[in-house]
Coordinates of C-alpha atoms and ligand atoms in Angstrom, one line a residue:
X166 CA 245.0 179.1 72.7
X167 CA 242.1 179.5 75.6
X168 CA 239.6 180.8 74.2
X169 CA 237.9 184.5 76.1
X170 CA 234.7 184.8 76.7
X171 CA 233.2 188.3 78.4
X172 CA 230.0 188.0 80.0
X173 CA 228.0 191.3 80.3
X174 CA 226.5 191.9 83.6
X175 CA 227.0 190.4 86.8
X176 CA 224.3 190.1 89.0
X177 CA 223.3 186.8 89.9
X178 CA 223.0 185.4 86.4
X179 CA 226.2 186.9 85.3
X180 CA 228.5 186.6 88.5
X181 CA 227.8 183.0 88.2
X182 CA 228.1 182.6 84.3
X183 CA 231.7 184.2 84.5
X184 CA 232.8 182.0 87.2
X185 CA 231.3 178.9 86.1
X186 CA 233.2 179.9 82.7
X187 CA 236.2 180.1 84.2
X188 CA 236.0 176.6 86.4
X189 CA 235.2 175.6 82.7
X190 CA 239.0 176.9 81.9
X191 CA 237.9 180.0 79.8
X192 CA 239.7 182.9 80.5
X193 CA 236.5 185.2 81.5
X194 CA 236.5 189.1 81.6
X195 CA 233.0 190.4 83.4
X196 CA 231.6 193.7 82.9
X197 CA 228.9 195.4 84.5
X198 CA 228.3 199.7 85.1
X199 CA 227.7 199.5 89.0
X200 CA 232.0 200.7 89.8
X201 CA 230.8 199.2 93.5
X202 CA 230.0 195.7 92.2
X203 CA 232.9 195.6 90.1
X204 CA 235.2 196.4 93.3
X205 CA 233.8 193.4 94.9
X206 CA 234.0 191.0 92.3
X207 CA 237.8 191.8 91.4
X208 CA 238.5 191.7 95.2
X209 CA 236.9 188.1 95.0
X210 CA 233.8 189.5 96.9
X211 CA 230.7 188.3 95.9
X212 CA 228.1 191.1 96.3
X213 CA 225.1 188.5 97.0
X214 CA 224.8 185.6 98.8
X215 CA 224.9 182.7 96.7
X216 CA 226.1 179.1 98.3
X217 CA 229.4 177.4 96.5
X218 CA 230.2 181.3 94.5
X219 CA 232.3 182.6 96.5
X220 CA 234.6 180.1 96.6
X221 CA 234.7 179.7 93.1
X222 CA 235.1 183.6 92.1
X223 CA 237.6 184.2 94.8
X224 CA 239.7 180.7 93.2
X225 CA 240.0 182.3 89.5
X226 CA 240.3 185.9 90.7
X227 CA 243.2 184.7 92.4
X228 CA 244.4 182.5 89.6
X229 CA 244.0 185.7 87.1
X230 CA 241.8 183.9 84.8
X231 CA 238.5 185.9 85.9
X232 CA 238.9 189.3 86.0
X233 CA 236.2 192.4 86.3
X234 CA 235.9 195.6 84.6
X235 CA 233.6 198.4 84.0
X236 CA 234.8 199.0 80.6
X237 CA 232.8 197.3 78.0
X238 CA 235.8 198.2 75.5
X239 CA 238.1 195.5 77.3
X240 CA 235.6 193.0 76.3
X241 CA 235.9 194.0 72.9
X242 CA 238.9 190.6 72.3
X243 CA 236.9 188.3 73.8
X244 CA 235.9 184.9 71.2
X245 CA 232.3 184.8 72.7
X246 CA 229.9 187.6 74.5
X247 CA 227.3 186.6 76.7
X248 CA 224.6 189.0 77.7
X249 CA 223.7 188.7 81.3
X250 CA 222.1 192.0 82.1
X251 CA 218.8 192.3 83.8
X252 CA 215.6 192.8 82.4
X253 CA 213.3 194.5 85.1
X254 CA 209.3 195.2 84.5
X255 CA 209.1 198.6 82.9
X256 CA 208.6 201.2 85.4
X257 CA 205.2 202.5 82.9
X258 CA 203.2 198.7 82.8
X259 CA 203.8 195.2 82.5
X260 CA 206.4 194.6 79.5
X261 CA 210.2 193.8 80.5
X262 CA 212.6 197.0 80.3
X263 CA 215.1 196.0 77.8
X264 CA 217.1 199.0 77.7
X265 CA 220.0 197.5 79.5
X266 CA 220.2 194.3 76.8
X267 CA 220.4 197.1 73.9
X268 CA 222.9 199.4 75.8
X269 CA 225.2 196.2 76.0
X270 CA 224.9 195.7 72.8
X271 CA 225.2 199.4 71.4
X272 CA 228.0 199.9 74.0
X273 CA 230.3 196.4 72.7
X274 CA 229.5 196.4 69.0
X275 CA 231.5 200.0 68.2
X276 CA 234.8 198.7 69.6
X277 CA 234.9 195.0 67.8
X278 CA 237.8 194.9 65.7
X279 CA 236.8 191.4 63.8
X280 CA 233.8 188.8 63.6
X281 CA 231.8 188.1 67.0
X282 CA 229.2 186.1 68.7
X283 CA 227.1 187.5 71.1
X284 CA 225.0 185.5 73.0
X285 CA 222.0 186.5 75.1
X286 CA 221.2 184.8 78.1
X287 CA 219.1 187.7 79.7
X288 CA 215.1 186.8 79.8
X289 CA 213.6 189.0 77.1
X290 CA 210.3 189.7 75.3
X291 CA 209.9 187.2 71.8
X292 CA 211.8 189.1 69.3
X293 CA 214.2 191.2 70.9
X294 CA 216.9 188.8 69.7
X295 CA 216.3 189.8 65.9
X296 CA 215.9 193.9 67.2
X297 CA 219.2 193.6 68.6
X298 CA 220.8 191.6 65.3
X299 CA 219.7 195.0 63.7
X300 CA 221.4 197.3 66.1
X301 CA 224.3 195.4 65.8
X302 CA 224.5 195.7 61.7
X303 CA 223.8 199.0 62.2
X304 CA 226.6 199.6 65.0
X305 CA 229.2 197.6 63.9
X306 CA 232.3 198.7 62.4
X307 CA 233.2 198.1 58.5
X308 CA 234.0 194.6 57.5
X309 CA 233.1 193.1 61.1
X310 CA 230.2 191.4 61.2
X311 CA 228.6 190.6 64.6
X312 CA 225.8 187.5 65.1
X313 CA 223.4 187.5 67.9
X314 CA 222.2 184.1 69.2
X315 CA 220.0 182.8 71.7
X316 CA 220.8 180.6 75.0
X317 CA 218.3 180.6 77.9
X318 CA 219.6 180.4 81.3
X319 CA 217.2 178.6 83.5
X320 CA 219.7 178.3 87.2
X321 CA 217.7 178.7 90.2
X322 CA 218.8 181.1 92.7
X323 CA 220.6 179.3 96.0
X324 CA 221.6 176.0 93.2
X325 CA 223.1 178.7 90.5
X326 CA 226.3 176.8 90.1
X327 CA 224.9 173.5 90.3
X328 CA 222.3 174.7 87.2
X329 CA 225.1 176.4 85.1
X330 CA 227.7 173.4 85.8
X331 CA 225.2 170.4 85.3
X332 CA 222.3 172.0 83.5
X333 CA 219.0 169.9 82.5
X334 CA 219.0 171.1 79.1
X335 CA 221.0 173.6 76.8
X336 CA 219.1 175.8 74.5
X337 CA 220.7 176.6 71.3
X338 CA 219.2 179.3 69.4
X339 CA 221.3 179.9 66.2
X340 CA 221.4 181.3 62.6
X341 CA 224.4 179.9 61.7
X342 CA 225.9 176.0 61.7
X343 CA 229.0 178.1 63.3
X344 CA 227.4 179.5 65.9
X345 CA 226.3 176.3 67.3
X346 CA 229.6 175.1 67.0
X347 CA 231.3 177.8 69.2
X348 CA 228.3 177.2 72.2
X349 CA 229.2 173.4 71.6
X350 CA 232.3 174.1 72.1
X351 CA 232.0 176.4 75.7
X352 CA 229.5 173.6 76.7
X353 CA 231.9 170.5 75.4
X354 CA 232.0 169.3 79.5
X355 CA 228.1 169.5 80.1
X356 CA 227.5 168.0 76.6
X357 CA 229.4 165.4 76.9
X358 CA 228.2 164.0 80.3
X359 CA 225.0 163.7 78.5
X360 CA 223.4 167.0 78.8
X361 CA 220.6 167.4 76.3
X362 CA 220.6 170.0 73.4
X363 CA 217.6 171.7 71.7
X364 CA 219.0 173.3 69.0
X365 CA 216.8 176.0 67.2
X366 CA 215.9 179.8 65.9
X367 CA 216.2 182.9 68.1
X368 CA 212.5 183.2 68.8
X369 CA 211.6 180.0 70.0
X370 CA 215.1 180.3 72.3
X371 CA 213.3 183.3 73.5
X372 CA 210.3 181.9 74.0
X373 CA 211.2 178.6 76.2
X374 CA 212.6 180.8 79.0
X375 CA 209.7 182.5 79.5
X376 CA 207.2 179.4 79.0
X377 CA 209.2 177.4 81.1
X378 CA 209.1 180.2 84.0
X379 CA 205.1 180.8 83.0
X380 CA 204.7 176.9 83.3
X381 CA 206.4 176.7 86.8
X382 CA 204.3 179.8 88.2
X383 CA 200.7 178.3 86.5
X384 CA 201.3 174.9 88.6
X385 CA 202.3 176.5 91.8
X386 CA 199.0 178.8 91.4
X387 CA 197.4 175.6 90.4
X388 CA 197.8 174.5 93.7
X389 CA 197.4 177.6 95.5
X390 CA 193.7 177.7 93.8
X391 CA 193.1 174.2 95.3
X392 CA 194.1 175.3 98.8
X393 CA 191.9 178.1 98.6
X394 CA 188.9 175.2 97.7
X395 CA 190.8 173.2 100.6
X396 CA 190.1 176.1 102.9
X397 CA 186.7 176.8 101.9
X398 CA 186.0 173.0 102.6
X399 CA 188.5 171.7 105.5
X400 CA 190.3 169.8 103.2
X401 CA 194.5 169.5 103.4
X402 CA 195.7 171.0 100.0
X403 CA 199.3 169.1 101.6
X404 CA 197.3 165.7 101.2
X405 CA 195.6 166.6 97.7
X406 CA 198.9 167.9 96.5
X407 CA 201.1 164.9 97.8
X408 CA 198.3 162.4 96.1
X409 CA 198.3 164.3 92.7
X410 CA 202.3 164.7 92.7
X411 CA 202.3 160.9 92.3
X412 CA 201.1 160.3 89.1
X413 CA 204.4 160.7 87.0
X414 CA 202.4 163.3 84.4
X415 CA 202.0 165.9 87.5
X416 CA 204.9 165.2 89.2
X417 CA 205.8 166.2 92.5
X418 CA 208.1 169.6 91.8
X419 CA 206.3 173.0 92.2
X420 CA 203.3 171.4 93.6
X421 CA 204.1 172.7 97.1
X422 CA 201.2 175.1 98.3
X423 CA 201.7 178.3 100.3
X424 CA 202.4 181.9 100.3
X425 CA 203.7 181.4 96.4
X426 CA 205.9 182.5 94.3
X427 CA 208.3 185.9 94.3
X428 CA 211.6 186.6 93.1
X429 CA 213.0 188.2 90.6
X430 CA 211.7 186.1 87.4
X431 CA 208.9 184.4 87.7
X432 CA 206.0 187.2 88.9
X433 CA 208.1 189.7 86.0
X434 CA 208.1 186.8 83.5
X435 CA 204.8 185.9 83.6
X436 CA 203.5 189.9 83.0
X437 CA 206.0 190.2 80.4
X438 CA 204.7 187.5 78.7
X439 CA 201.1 188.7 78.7
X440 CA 202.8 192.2 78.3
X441 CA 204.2 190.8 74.7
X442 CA 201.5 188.9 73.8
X443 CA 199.0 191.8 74.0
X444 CA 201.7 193.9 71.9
X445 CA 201.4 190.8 69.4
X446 CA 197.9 190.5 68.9
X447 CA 196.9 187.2 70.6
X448 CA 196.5 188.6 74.3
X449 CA 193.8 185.8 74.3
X450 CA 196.8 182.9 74.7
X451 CA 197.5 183.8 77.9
X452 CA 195.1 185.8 79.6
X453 CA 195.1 182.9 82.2
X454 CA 198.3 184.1 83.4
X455 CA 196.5 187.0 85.2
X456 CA 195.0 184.3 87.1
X457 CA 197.6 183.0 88.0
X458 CA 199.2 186.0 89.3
X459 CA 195.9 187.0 91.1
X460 CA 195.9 183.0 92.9
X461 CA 199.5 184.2 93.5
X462 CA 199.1 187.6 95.0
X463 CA 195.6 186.7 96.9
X464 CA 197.8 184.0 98.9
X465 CA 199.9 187.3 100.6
X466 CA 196.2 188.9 101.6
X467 CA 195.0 185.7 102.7
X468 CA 197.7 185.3 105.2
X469 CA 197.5 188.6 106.5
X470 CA 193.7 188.0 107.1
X471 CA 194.4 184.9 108.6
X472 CA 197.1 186.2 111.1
X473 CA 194.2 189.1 112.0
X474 CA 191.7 186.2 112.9
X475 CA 194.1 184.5 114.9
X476 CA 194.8 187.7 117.5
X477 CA 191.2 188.2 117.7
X478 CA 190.2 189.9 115.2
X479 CA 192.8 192.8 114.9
X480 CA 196.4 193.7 114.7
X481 CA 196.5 196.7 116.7
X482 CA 199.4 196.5 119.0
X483 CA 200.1 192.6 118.3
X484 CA 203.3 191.6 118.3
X485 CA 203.9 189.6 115.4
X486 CA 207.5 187.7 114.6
X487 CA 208.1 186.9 110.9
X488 CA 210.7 184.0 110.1
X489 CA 211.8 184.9 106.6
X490 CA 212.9 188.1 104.2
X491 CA 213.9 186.5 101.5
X492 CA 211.6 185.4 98.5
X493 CA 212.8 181.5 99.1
X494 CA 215.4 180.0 101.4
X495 CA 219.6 179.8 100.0
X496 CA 219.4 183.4 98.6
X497 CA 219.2 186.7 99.9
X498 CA 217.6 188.2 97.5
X499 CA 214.2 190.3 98.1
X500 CA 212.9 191.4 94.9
X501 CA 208.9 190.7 95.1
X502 CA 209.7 188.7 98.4
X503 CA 206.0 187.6 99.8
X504 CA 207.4 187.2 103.3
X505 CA 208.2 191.2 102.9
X506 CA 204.8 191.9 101.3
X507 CA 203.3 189.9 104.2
X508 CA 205.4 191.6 106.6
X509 CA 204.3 194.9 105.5
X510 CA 201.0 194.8 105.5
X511 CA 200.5 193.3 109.2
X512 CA 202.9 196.6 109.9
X513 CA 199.9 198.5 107.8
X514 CA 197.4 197.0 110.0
X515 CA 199.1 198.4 112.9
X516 CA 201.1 195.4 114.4
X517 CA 204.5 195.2 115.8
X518 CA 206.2 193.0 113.7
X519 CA 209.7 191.7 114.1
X520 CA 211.6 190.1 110.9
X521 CA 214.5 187.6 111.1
X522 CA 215.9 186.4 108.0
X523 CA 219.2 184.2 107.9
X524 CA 220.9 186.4 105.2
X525 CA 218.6 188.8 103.5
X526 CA 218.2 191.5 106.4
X527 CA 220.3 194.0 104.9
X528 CA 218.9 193.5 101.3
X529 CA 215.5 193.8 103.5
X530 CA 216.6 196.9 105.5
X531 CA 216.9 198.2 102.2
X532 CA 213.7 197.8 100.6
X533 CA 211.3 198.1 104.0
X534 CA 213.8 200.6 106.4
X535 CA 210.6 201.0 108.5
X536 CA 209.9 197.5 109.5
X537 CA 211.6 196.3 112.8
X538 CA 214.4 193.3 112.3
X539 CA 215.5 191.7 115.0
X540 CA 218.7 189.7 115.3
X541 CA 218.4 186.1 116.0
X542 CA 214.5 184.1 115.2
X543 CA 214.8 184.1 118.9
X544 CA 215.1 187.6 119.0
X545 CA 212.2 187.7 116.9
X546 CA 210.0 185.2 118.3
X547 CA 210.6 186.9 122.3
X548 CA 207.2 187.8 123.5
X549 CA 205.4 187.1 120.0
X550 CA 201.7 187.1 120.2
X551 CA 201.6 185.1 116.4
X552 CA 204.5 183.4 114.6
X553 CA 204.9 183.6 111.1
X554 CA 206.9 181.0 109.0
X555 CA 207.3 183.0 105.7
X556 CA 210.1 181.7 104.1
X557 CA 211.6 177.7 105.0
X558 CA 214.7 178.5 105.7
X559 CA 216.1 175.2 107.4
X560 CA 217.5 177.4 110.1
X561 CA 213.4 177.9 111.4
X562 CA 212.6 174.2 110.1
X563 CA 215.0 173.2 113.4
X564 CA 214.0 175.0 115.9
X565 CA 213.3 173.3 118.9
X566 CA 209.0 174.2 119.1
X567 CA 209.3 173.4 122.8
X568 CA 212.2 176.3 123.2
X569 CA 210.3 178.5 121.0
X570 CA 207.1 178.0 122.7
X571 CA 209.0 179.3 126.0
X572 CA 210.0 182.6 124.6
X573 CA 206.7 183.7 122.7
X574 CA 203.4 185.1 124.7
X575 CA 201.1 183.0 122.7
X576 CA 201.9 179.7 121.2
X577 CA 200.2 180.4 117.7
X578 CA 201.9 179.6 114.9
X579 CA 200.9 180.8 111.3
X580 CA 203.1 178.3 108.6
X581 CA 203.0 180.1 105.4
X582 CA 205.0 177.4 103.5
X583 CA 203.0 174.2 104.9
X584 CA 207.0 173.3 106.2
X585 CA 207.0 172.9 109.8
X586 CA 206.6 169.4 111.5
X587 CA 202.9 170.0 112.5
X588 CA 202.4 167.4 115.5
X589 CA 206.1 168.3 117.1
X590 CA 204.6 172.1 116.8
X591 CA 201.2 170.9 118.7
X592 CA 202.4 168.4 120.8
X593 CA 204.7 171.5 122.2
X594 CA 201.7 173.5 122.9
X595 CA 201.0 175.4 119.6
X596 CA 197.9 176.1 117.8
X597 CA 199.2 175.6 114.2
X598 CA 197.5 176.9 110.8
X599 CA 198.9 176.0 107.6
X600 CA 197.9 177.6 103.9
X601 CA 194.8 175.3 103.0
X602 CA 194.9 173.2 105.9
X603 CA 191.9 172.7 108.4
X604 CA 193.5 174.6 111.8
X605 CA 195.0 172.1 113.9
X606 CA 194.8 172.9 118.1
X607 CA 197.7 171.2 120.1
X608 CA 197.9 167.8 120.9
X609 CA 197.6 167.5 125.1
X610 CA 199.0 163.9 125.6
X611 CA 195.9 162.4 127.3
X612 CA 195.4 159.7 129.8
X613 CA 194.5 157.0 127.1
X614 CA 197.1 154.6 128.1
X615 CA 195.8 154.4 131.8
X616 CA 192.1 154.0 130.1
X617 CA 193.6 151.5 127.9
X618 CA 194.9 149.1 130.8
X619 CA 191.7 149.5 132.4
X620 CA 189.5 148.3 129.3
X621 CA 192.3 145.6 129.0
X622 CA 191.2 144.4 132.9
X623 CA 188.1 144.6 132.2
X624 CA 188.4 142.0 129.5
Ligands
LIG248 C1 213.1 180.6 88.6 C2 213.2 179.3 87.7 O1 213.1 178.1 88.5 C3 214.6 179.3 87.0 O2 214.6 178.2 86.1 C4 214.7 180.6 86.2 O3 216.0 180.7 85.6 C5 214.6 181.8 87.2 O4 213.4 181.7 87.9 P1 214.1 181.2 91.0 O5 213.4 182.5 90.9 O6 215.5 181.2 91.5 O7 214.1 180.4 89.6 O8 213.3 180.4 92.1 P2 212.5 179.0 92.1 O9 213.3 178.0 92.8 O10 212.0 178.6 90.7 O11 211.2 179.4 93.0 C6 210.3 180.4 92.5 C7 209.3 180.7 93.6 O12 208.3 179.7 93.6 C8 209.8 180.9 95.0 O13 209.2 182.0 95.6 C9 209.3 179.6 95.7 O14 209.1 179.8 97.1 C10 208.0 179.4 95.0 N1 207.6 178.0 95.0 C11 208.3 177.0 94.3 C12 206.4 177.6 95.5 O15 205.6 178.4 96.1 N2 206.0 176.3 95.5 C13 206.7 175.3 94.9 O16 206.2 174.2 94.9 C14 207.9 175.7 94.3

């Protein structure tokens, strides 16, 4: 018999999880409260842009095995529940809101009609496994009895069904040999093609999610802190970084230095954490994190002071084209974007800014409906007195400099992800500044051959 699994919410954790099931040959019933998103994904619409989804949502909606409703009691049959609803900072401080994560659980538990296993994949606060173990005894009906486990999802946002197809690791927290049995079971293909397990309690499950996300923010603020020292020096944090990334113990990933890190997990992670570690009494551990997040945040004010210095000294009336909406390139998503923060505050200083994003303008539209968007990056860069590379789409990585350079007013060039092919950018007639490089002015081919021949006479 195929075995059902129901995965609550579907944004981009849990759109993915319930298709990747169901490429996995579960049957898979998704649930989520938004009526809208649910219309879409039964349609075989995916609500978000993520590449290789829609292909595989609109395959098994069509094939019936994936279906979509907004009635938790439909999941109630299902042999597995995975909890894939989001966990937002609290409107009131730092901590994560985990009000949706109990409302799932408070909304399935009442309708199970035998034994369950609900797993959480949701990032959540140390200990909000074991809360949620006791909501469900308390909620679930007599002679049922429901157990919570723990299993991280760590997908990256533009590579989600790569991650959840072929993941790096599996994390298996468990307080029974038969829960880790049924999660071998739904992970039989990645397990067996080598995948690593960790197997372990609920609270260290909890807690590798969000040191894993705290450990990839600390070393791209790492290197953010050396560019600062780079620009305070005329060092080339791109040198330092490439130099470091080759001794195996650094490595090269996250070590890319820029405008840093935004999205929706890793600036929210890293203040729960704190958040939860304050609640617990040793606030000490990771009081660092605040640094990280101020190296993080003081990379969006830095660019907006450089971008000032560049027009002379002040915004007013500059016209300003920003490449990039969307907090890194493959997604549209714009939750803490710092190409929107940036974007923002050169409007604050009174310039005319244009934004062009490949797929997040409407997501952008949303959250900054006063900023203007043009349609095309030439659109955007047409009579541009500073260009702004905020986010590396491969779109902007291609342009032609020597094109762009012929629709802009001034050929200044701000690169806020150190991504742009520096000497085809000057040799085309732009200035170029990169985050903790030394400003580079263009290259004017000189005469040297010539003066090369003659020395060569001479000799
Ligand atoms: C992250 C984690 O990688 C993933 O495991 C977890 O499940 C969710 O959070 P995601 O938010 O999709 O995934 O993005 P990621 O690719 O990790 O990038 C995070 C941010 O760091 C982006 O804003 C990116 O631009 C920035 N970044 C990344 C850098 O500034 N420098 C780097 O070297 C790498």
């Amino acid at each position: 018999m195929t075995t059902t699994i129901s995965v609550i919410g579907t944004g981009y954790l849990g759109a993915t999880h319930a298709a990747c099931m169901a490429e996995l040959g579960f049957a898979v019933i998704g649930v989520d409260t938004d009526p809208a998103k649910i219309a879409d994904l039964s349609a075989g619409r995916l609500p978000f842009y993520e590449p290789g989804l829609p292909e595989l949502l609109r395959a098994h909606t069509d094939a019936g095995v994936l279906r979509f409703t907004t009635s938790i009691a439909e999941a109630a049959d299902a042999d597995v529940h995975f909890l894939c609803v989001g966990t937002p900072q609290r409107a009131d401080g730092l901590g994560a809101d985990t009000t949706h994560v109990r409302a799932a659980v408070a909304g399935l538990v009442p309708h199970l009609r035998r034994d369950a296993l609900i797993v959480g994949k949701s990032t959540v606060p140390v200990g909000t496994a074991h809360e949620l173990q006791a909501v469900a005894d308390a909620l679930a009906p007599e002679g049922v009895r429901v157990e919570i486990a723990w299993n991280p999802e760590f997908l990256r946002e533009g590579r989600s069904v790569e991650d959840t197809l072929r993941p790096d690791r599996l994390v298996l927290g468990v307080t029974s040999e038969a829960a880790e049995q049924t999660l071998r079971t739904v992970y039989e293909r990645a397990i067996g093609s080598g995948t690593p397990v960790v197997v372990t309690d609920l609270v260290s499950a909890e807690l590798v999610k969000v040191s894993a996300n705290a450990f990839l923010a600390t070393k791209i603020s790492f290197i953010n802190a050396v560019a600062e020292l780079c620009e305070a020096t005329g060092g080339d944090v791109t040198d330092v970084s490439r130099a470091l990334g080759h001794d195996a113990r650094i490595g090269h990933a996250f070590l890319k230095a820029g405008l840093g890190f935004g999205g929706g997990c890793l600036p929210k992670d890293i203040r729960a954490m704190m958040a939860r570690a304050g609640e617990l009494g040793v606030d000490q551990a990771l009081t660092f994190l605040r640094e990280v997040d101020d190296i993080n945040m003081r990379r969006r004010h830095r660019v907006v002071d450089m971008a000032t210095d560049e027009v002379g000294g002040s915004l007013l009336g500059r016209r300003v084209a920003v490449l990039g909406a969307a907090f890194k390139p493959l997604t549209d998503d714009v939750r803490d974007s710092p190409a929107l923060n940036v974007a923002a505050q050169l409007q604050l200083r009174g310039a005319q800014v244009r934004v062009y994003d490949p797929q997040a303008m409407d997501n952008a539209r949303a959250v900054f409906p006063t900023l203007a968007y043009a349609d095309s990056a030439a659109d955007a860069l047409a009579g541009a007195d500073l260009v702004l590379l905020l986010t590396e789409w491969s779109e902007f990585l291609e342009l032609d400099p020597a094109q762009a350079g012929d629709l802009v007013a001034q050929r200044r060039v701000i690169d806020g992800r150190n991504a742009l092919d520096t000497d085809a950018w000057r040799r085309a007639g732009w200035s170029y500044r990169g985050l903790g490089r030394p400003r580079m002015e263009p290259i004017v081919e000189s005469a040297a051959p010539a003066a090369a021949t003659e020395l060569e006479l001479v000799g």
